Structures are given as C-alpha cells and as structure tokens.
Short mmCIF file of C-alpha atoms in Angstrom, two decimals:
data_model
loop_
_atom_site.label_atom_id
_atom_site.label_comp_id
_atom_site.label_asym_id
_atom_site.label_seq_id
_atom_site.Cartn_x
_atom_site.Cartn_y
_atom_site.Cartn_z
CA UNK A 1 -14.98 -22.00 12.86
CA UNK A 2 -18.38 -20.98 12.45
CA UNK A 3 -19.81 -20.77 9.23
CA UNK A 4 -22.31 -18.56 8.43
CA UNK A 5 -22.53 -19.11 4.81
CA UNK A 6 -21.42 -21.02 1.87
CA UNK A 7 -21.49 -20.13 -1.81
CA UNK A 8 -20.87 -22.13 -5.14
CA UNK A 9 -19.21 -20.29 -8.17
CA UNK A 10 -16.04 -20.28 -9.84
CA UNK A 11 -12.79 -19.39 -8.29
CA UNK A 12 -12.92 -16.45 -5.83
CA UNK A 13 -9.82 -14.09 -6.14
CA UNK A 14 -11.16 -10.87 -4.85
CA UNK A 15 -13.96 -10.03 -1.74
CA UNK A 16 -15.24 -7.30 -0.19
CA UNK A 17 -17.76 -6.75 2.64
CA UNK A 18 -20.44 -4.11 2.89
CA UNK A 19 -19.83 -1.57 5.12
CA UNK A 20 -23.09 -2.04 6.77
CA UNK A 21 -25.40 -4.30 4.70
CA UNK A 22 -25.03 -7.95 5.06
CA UNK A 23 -23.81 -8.14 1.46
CA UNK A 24 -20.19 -9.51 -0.02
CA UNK A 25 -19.11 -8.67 -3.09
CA UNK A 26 -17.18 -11.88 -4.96
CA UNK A 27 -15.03 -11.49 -7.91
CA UNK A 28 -14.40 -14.10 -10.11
CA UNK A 29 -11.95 -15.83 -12.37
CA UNK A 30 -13.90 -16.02 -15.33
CA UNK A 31 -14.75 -12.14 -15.16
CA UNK A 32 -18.30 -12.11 -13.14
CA UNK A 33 -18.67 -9.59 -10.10
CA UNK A 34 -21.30 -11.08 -7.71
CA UNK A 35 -23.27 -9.41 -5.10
CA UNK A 36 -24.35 -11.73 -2.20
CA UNK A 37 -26.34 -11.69 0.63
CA UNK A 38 -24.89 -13.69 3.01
CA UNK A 39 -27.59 -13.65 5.56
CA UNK A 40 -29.96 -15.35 3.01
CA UNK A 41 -27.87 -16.72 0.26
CA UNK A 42 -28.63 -15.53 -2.05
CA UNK A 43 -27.15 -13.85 -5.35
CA UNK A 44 -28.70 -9.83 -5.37
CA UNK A 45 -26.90 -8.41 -8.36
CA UNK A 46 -24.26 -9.87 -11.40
CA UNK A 47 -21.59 -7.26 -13.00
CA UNK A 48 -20.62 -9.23 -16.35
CA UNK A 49 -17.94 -6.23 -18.41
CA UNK A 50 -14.98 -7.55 -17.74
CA UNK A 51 -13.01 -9.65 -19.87
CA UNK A 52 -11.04 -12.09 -18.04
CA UNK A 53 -10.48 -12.42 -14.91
CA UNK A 54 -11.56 -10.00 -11.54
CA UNK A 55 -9.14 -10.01 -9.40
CA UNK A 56 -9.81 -6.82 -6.46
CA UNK A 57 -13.28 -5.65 -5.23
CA UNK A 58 -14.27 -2.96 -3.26
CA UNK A 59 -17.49 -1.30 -1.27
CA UNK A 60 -17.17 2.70 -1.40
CA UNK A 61 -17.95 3.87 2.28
CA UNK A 62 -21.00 6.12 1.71
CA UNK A 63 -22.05 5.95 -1.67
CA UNK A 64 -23.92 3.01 -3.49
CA UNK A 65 -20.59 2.42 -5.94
CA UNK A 66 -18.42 -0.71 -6.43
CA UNK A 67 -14.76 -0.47 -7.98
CA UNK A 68 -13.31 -3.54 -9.61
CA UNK A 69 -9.94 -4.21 -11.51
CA UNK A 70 -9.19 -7.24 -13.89
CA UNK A 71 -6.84 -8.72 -16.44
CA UNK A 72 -8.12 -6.83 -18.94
CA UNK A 73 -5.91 -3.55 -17.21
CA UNK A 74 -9.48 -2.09 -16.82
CA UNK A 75 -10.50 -0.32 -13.57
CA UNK A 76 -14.27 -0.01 -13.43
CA UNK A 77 -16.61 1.93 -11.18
CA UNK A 78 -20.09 0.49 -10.58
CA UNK A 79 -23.16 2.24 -9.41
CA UNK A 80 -25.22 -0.83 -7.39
CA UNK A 81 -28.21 0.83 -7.66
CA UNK A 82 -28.35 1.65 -10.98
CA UNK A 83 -26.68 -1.51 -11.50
CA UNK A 84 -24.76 -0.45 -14.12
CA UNK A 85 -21.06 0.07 -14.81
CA UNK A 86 -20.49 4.58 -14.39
CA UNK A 87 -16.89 4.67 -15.70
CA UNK A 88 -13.68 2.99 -16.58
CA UNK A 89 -10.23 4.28 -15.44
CA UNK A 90 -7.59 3.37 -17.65
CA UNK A 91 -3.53 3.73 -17.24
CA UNK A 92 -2.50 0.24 -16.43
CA UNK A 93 0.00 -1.95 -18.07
CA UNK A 94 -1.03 -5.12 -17.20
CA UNK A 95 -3.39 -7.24 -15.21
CA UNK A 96 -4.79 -5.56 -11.81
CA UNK A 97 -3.80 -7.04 -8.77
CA UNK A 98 -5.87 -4.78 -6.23
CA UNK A 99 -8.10 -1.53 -5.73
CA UNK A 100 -9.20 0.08 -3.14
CA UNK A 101 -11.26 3.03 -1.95
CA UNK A 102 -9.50 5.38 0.23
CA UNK A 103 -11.23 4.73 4.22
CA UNK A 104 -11.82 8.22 4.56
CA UNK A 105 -14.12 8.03 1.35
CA UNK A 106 -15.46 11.41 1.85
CA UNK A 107 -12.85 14.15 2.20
CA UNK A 108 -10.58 12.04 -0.01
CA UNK A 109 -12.13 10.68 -3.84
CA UNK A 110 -8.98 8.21 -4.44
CA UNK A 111 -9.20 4.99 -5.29
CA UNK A 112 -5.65 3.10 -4.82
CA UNK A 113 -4.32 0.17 -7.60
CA UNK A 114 -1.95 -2.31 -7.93
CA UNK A 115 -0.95 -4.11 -11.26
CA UNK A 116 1.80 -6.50 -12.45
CA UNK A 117 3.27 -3.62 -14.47
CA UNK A 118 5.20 -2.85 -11.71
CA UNK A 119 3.71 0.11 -10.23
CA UNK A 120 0.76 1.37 -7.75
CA UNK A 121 -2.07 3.81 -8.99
CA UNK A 122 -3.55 6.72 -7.24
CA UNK A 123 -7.01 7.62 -9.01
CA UNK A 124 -9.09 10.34 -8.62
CA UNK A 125 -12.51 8.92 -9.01
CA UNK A 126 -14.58 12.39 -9.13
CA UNK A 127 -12.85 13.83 -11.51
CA UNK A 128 -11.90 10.87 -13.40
CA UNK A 129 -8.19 11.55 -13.53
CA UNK A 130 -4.75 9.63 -12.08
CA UNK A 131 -3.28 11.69 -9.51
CA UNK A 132 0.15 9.84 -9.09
CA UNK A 133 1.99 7.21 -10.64
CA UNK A 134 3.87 5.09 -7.89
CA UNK A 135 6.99 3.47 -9.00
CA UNK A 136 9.62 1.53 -7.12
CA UNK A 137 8.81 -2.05 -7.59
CA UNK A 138 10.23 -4.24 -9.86
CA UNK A 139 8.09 -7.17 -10.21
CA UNK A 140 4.54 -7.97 -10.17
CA UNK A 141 2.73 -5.72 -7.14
CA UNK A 142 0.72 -8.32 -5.94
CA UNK A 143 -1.16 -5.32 -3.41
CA UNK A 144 -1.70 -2.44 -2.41
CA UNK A 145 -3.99 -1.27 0.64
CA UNK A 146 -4.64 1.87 2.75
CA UNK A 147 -3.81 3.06 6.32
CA UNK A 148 -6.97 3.16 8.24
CA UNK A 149 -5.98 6.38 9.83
CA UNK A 150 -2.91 7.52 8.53
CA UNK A 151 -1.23 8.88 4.90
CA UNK A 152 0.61 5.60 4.46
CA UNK A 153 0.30 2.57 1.85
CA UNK A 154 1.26 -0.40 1.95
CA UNK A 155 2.40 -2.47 -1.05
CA UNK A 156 3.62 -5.97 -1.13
CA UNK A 157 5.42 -7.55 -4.75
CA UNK A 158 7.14 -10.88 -6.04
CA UNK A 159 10.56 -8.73 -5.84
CA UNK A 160 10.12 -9.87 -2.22
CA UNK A 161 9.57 -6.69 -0.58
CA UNK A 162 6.89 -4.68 1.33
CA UNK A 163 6.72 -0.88 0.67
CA UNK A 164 5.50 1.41 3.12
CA UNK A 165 4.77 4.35 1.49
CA UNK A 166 3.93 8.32 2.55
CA UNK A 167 0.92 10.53 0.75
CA UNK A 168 1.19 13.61 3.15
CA UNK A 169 2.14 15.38 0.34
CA UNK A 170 -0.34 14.01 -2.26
CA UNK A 171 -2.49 14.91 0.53
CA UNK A 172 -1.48 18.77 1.08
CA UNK A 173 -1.32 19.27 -2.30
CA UNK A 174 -4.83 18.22 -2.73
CA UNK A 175 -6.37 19.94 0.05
CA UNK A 176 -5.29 23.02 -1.41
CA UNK A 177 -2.02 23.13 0.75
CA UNK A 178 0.00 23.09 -2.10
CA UNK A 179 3.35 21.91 -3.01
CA UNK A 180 6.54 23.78 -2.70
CA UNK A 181 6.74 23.43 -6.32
CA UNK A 182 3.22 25.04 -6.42
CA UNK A 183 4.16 28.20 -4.74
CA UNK A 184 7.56 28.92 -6.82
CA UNK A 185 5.31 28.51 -10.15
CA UNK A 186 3.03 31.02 -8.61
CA UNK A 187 6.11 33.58 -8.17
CA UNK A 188 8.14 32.86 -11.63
CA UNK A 189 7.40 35.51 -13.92
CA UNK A 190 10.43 35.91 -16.31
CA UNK A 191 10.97 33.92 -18.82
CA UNK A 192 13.45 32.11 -17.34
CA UNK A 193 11.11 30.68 -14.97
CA UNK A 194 8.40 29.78 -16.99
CA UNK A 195 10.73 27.45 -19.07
CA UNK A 196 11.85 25.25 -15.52
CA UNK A 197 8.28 25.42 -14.52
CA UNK A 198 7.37 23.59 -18.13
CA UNK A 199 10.44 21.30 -17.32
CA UNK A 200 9.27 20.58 -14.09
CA UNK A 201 6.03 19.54 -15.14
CA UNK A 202 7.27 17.78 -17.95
CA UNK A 203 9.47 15.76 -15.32
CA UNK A 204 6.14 15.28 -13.36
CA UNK A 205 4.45 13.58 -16.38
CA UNK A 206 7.43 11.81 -17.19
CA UNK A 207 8.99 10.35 -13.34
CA UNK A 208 5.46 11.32 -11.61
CA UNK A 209 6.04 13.93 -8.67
CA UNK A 210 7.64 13.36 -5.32
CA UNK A 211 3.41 13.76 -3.63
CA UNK A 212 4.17 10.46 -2.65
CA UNK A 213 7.68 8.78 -1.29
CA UNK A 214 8.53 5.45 0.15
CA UNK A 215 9.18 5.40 3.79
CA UNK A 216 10.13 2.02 4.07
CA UNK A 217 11.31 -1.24 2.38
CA UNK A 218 11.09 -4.22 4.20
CA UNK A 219 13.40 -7.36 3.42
CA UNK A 220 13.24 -10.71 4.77
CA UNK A 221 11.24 -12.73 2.53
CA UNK A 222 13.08 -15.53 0.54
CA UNK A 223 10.64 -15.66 -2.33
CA UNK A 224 7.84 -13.15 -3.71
CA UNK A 225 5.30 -11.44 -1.58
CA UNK A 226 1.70 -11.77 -2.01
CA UNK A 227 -0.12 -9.70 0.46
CA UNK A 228 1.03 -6.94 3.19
CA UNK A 229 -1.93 -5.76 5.60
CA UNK A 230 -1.80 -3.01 8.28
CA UNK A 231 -3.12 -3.38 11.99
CA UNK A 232 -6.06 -1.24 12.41
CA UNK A 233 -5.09 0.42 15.75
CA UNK A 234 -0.92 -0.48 16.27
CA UNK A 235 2.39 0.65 14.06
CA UNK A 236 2.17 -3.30 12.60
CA UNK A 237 2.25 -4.78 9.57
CA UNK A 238 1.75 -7.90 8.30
CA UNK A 239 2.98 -9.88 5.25
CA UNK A 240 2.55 -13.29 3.36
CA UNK A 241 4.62 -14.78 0.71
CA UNK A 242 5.51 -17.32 -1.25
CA UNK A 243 7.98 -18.94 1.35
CA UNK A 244 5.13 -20.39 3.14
CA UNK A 245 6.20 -17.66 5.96
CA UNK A 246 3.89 -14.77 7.61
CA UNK A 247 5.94 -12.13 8.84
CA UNK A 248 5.07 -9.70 11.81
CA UNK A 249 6.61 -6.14 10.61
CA UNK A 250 7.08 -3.27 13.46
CA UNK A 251 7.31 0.76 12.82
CA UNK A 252 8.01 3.65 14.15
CA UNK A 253 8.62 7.04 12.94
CA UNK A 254 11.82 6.87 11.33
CA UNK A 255 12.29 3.08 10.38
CA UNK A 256 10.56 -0.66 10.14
CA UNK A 257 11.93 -3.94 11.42
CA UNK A 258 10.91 -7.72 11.18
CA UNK A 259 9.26 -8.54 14.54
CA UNK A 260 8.82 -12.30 13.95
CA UNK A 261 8.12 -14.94 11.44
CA UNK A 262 5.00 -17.12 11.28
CA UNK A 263 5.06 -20.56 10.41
CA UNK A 264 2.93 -23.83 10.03
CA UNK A 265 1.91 -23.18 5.64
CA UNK A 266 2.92 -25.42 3.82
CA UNK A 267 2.79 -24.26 0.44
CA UNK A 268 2.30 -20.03 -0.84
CA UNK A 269 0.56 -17.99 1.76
CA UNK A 270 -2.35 -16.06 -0.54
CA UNK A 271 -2.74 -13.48 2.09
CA UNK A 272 -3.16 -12.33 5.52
CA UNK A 273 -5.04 -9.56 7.42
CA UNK A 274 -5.44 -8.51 11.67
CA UNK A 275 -8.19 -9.82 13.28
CA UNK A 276 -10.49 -6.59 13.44
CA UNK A 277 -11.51 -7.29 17.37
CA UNK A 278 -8.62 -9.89 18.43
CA UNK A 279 -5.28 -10.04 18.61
CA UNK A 280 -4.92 -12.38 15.94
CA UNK A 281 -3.55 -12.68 12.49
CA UNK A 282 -5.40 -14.88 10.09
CA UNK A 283 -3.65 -15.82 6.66
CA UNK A 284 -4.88 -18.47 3.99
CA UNK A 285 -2.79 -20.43 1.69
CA UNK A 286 -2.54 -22.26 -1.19
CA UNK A 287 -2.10 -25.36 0.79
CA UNK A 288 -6.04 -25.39 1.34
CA UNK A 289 -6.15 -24.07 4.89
CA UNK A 290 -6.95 -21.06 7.07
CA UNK A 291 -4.45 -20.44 9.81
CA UNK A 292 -5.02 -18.40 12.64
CA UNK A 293 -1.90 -16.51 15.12
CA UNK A 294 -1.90 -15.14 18.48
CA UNK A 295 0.21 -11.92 17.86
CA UNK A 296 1.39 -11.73 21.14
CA UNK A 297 2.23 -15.49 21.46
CA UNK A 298 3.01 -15.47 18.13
CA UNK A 299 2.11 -18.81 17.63
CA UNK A 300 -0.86 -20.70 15.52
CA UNK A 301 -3.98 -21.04 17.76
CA UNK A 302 -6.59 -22.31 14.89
CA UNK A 303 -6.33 -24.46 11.63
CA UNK A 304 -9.03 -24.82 8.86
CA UNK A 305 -8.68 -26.87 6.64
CA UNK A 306 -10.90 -27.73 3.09
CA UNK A 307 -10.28 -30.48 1.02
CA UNK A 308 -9.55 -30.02 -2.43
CA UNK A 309 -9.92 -26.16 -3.11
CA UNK A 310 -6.24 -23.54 -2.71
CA UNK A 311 -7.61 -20.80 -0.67
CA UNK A 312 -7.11 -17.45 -2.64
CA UNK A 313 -8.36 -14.34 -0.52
CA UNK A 314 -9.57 -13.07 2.77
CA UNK A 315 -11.81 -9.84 3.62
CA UNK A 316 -12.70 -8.64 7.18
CA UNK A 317 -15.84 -6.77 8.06
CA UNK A 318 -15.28 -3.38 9.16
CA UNK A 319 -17.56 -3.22 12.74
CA UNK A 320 -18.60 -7.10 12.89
CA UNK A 321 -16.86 -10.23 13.35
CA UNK A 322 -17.09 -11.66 10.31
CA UNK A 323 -13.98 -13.15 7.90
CA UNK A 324 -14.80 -14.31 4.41
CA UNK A 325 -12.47 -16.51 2.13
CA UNK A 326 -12.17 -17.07 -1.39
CA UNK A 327 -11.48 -20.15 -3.06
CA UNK A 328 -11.16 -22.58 -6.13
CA UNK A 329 -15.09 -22.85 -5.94
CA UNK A 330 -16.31 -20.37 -4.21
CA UNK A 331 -16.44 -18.38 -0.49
CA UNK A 332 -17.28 -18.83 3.01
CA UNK A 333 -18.12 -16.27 5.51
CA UNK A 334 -17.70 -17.03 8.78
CA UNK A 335 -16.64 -16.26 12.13
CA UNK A 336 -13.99 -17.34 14.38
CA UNK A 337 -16.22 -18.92 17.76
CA UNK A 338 -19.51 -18.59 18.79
CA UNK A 339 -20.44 -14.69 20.41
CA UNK A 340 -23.80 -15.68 21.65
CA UNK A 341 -24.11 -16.24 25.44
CA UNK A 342 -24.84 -19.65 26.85
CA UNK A 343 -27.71 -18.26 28.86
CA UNK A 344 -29.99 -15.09 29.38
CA UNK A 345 -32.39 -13.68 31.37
CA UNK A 346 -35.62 -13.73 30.76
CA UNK A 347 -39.02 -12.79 31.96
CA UNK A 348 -40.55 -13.56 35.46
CA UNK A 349 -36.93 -13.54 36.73
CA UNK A 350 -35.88 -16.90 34.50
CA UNK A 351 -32.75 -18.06 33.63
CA UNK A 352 -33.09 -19.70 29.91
CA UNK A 353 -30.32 -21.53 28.12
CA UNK A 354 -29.62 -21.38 24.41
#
C-alpha cells in the first residue's frame, strides 16, 4: 500500500472523492462534514448542522454541492462555495445510512437514500420533492448505490439480502414518457373515472407507485448485510456482511446468482467496492484490516492491516487510482502499488532512474 495521506479526526463513517479536485469529503461520528485536501493536508472547509452522527457523503458531478445524511433523519444539500447548507430534505424515519447523487447528475436531479426505517429514498433535488418511496426491506438498509450506466440500484440490509432494483419506469415517467397510468388519466372523463384516478393516486401516496420494482433478491448471507457495490463495466455485484464473508453476485437479464464467496475477515466486513482500473475487489472490516481479491482468482492477493482502529468505509476515485478508508480515528488515501516508472528518458538521449 501506498499512502498518500493520513488524517486525524474522529471516527470516519462516510467518504467521498472529488470528481476532479484532489479533495475528500469525511463525515464524522460526532456530526462534522470535513473537506480535505489530500494532496496538501490540509482541512479546506467544516459543515457543523448536523446533530449526531454523518453517516453518507457525496460530491455532485458538475455543480459545487455536497449532500449528506445523518442520525438526525436529515438529508442536507451543501453549496461548497457558498459554504453554506442550501436545503434540507426530509421524509426519513430513522437514521440515514447512505446518499447518493445519481452518476448521470445532469439529465437526472435525484439524489438516492437509505435509512434504518426500512426503506430507500428517491429525491428530487431541483425541485425539492421525493419522487418514490422504495419499500421491500425489512430491516435496517445499511445502502443504497447507483448503476454507473444503467436504471438499476442496488441495496444491501441486515435482513440479509441484496436488492437489485429497476427505475426504467421512474425514469420514463420523468422524461416526460409517461406512465401507463398517466395516459388513462389523460383519457377518463366521466365521472366514473375521475373517482379511480383519485384512488389511484391515493394508492400512490399511500404504497408509492410501481416507477420502481425489484428485479432481484439475492440470498446467501448468514447474517445482515452491510454494503452491496456494482462493477463499473460487468453484470457483477458485490456484497459484504456481517458473516465475515464477501460475496461475488452474477446477472443477467432475467435473474442473479452467487458466483463465489470471499473469505479471510475475521470479524463484520464494513464494506466493499471494484477496483476502478483492476480486477480486484477491495473490502474493509471491522477486524482492522483492508483486504484485497483477485476476481478472477478469486482469492486474497493483499492484506492491510492497522492496529487498534475497526475500519468503517471505503470510497474509490472516479478516473484515478486512488482508495480512501475510514476509520475509528480518521482516513487514509492511498493507492494500491507504485504507478511511476522505474526509469525515463531524458534529455541528450539519457536514461535517468527514479
């Protein structure tokens, strides 16, 4: 491992990297949202309006805005340049697990969130509204991320399962495709009509509307799951749980299936996440180590360990090789091995070594 930075702070449960700045965003366990530079070290910005614990982070694509989500059922969007908190999003239960800002940040404003009452979130941040209410789950939902490409979600709970859920419709219906539900309102005139049209959107408030469906449920952990992560390219998934297992998930288009398990923890895997330019999963653990798997070997390559401090959280950059990982007193970043050649070329036809 090569560390590229260190930081001191209380415990780290949720981290983000910028997009393109060298920046990571740390929340905390006693409610502080920090801004880092990690090529310096230094602290840029503080976010202190939560009360209790932060648990998810997350950098908006384009835009200068932050989203957060504590104990205190509170989702918050943060300008970074203003440096001040915009709005709050309320709707949640109980504590917030996750949030997330959809990858294609521009044509869609949704931010995604998981809580421990049980169900997922789908948030309109533009125009300040929930669009869908995701039920299913019934435990804690310990997470809840985006396909990179694709209308799919992933969510992973202590019921021990992984969802795999479909937005196409959420989608449609917000591109102006509309439902099918849409285009019988649109045609009901009697009276008759109007009545099951109020039903139906009464049963909308009520259930929340079939815009999004599960595709798949995955069983085959023994105890509650903790984090579910999709590859960026292939139909895989990835999950970690409280059995001390990683599991290797495979899909297609009409079903899911447990590839392999991967072992070596030896207390609750925290989470897990693909390697963004190797075949690789890495997973952390409350057993104070970093593991790293070949996915094709499927076996453990790499082993980190730290003395004293339960590893809580791992973020990936989105174009570089960089990992970070949260823990009981603060975060690294770092990188797997060295990129930089052993030697170059230089002037006058000069082979240095570095």
């Amino acid at each position: 491992m090569l560390t590229k930075f260190e930081s001191k702070s209380a415990r780290v449960k949720g981290l983000a990297f910028h997009p393109v700045r060298p920046w990571v965003c740390a929340s905390l366990h006693n409610g502080v949202i920090q801004l880092w530079d990690y090529r310096v070290g230094t602290v840029i910005d503080r976010f202190e309006e939560h009360d209790g614990p932060v648990r998810g982070v997350d950098f908006h694509l384009h835009e200068p805005l932050i989203v957060s989500g504590g104990d205190d059922y509170k989702i918050k969007v943060w300008d970074y340049k203003l440096r001040r908190c915009l709005f709050t999003l309320l709707g949640h239960l109980d504590y917030i697990r996750t949030v997330q800002f959809h990858p294609n940040a521009s044509q869609f404003p949704w931010i995604l969130s998981a809580s421990d009452d049980q169900t997922l979130r789908l948030w309109d941040f533009q125009k300040r509204t929930c669009l869908s209410v995701l039920t299913g789950h019934n435990h804690y939902v310990m997470c809840a991320a985006f396909h990179p490409t694709e209308d799919l979600i992933v969510s992973a709970s202590l019921d021990q399962t992984v969802r795999v859920w479909d937005t196409t419709g959420l989608r449609k219906k917000q591109m102006g495709g509309g439902t099918e539900n849409a285009g019988l309102l649109e045609n009901m005139q009697s009276a008759q009509s109007r009545a099951s049209a109020t039903a139906l959107n009464v049963q909308a408030e009520l259930f929340g509307s079939n815009d999004v469906v599960v595709k798949y449920v995955l069983e085959g952990h023994d105890r509650g799951v903790n984090w579910a992560s999709f590859h960026p390219t292939l139909p895989l998934l990835a999950s970690a749980a409280d059995d001390r297992q990683v599991k290797l998930w495979r899909m297609s288009e009409t079903k899911a299936w447990e590839v392999d398990t991967l072992r070596g923890h030896a207390n609750n895997v925290s989470c897990c996440l693909f390697h963004p330019k190797h075949d690789l999963v890495v997973s952390n653990s409350e057993d104070r180590s970093i593991r790293v798997f070949d996915v094709s070997k499927r076996v453990g390559v790499q082993t980190f360990r730290r003395e004293g401090d339960r590893f809580w959280i791992l973020a990936t950059h989105r174009t570089q090789n960089l990992l970070a990982a949260g823990h009981d007193s603060g975060m690294i970043v770092f990188k797997l091995e060295r990129e930089r050649p052993a030697s170059s070329h230089g002037p006058a036809n000069k082979l240095y070594y570095v």
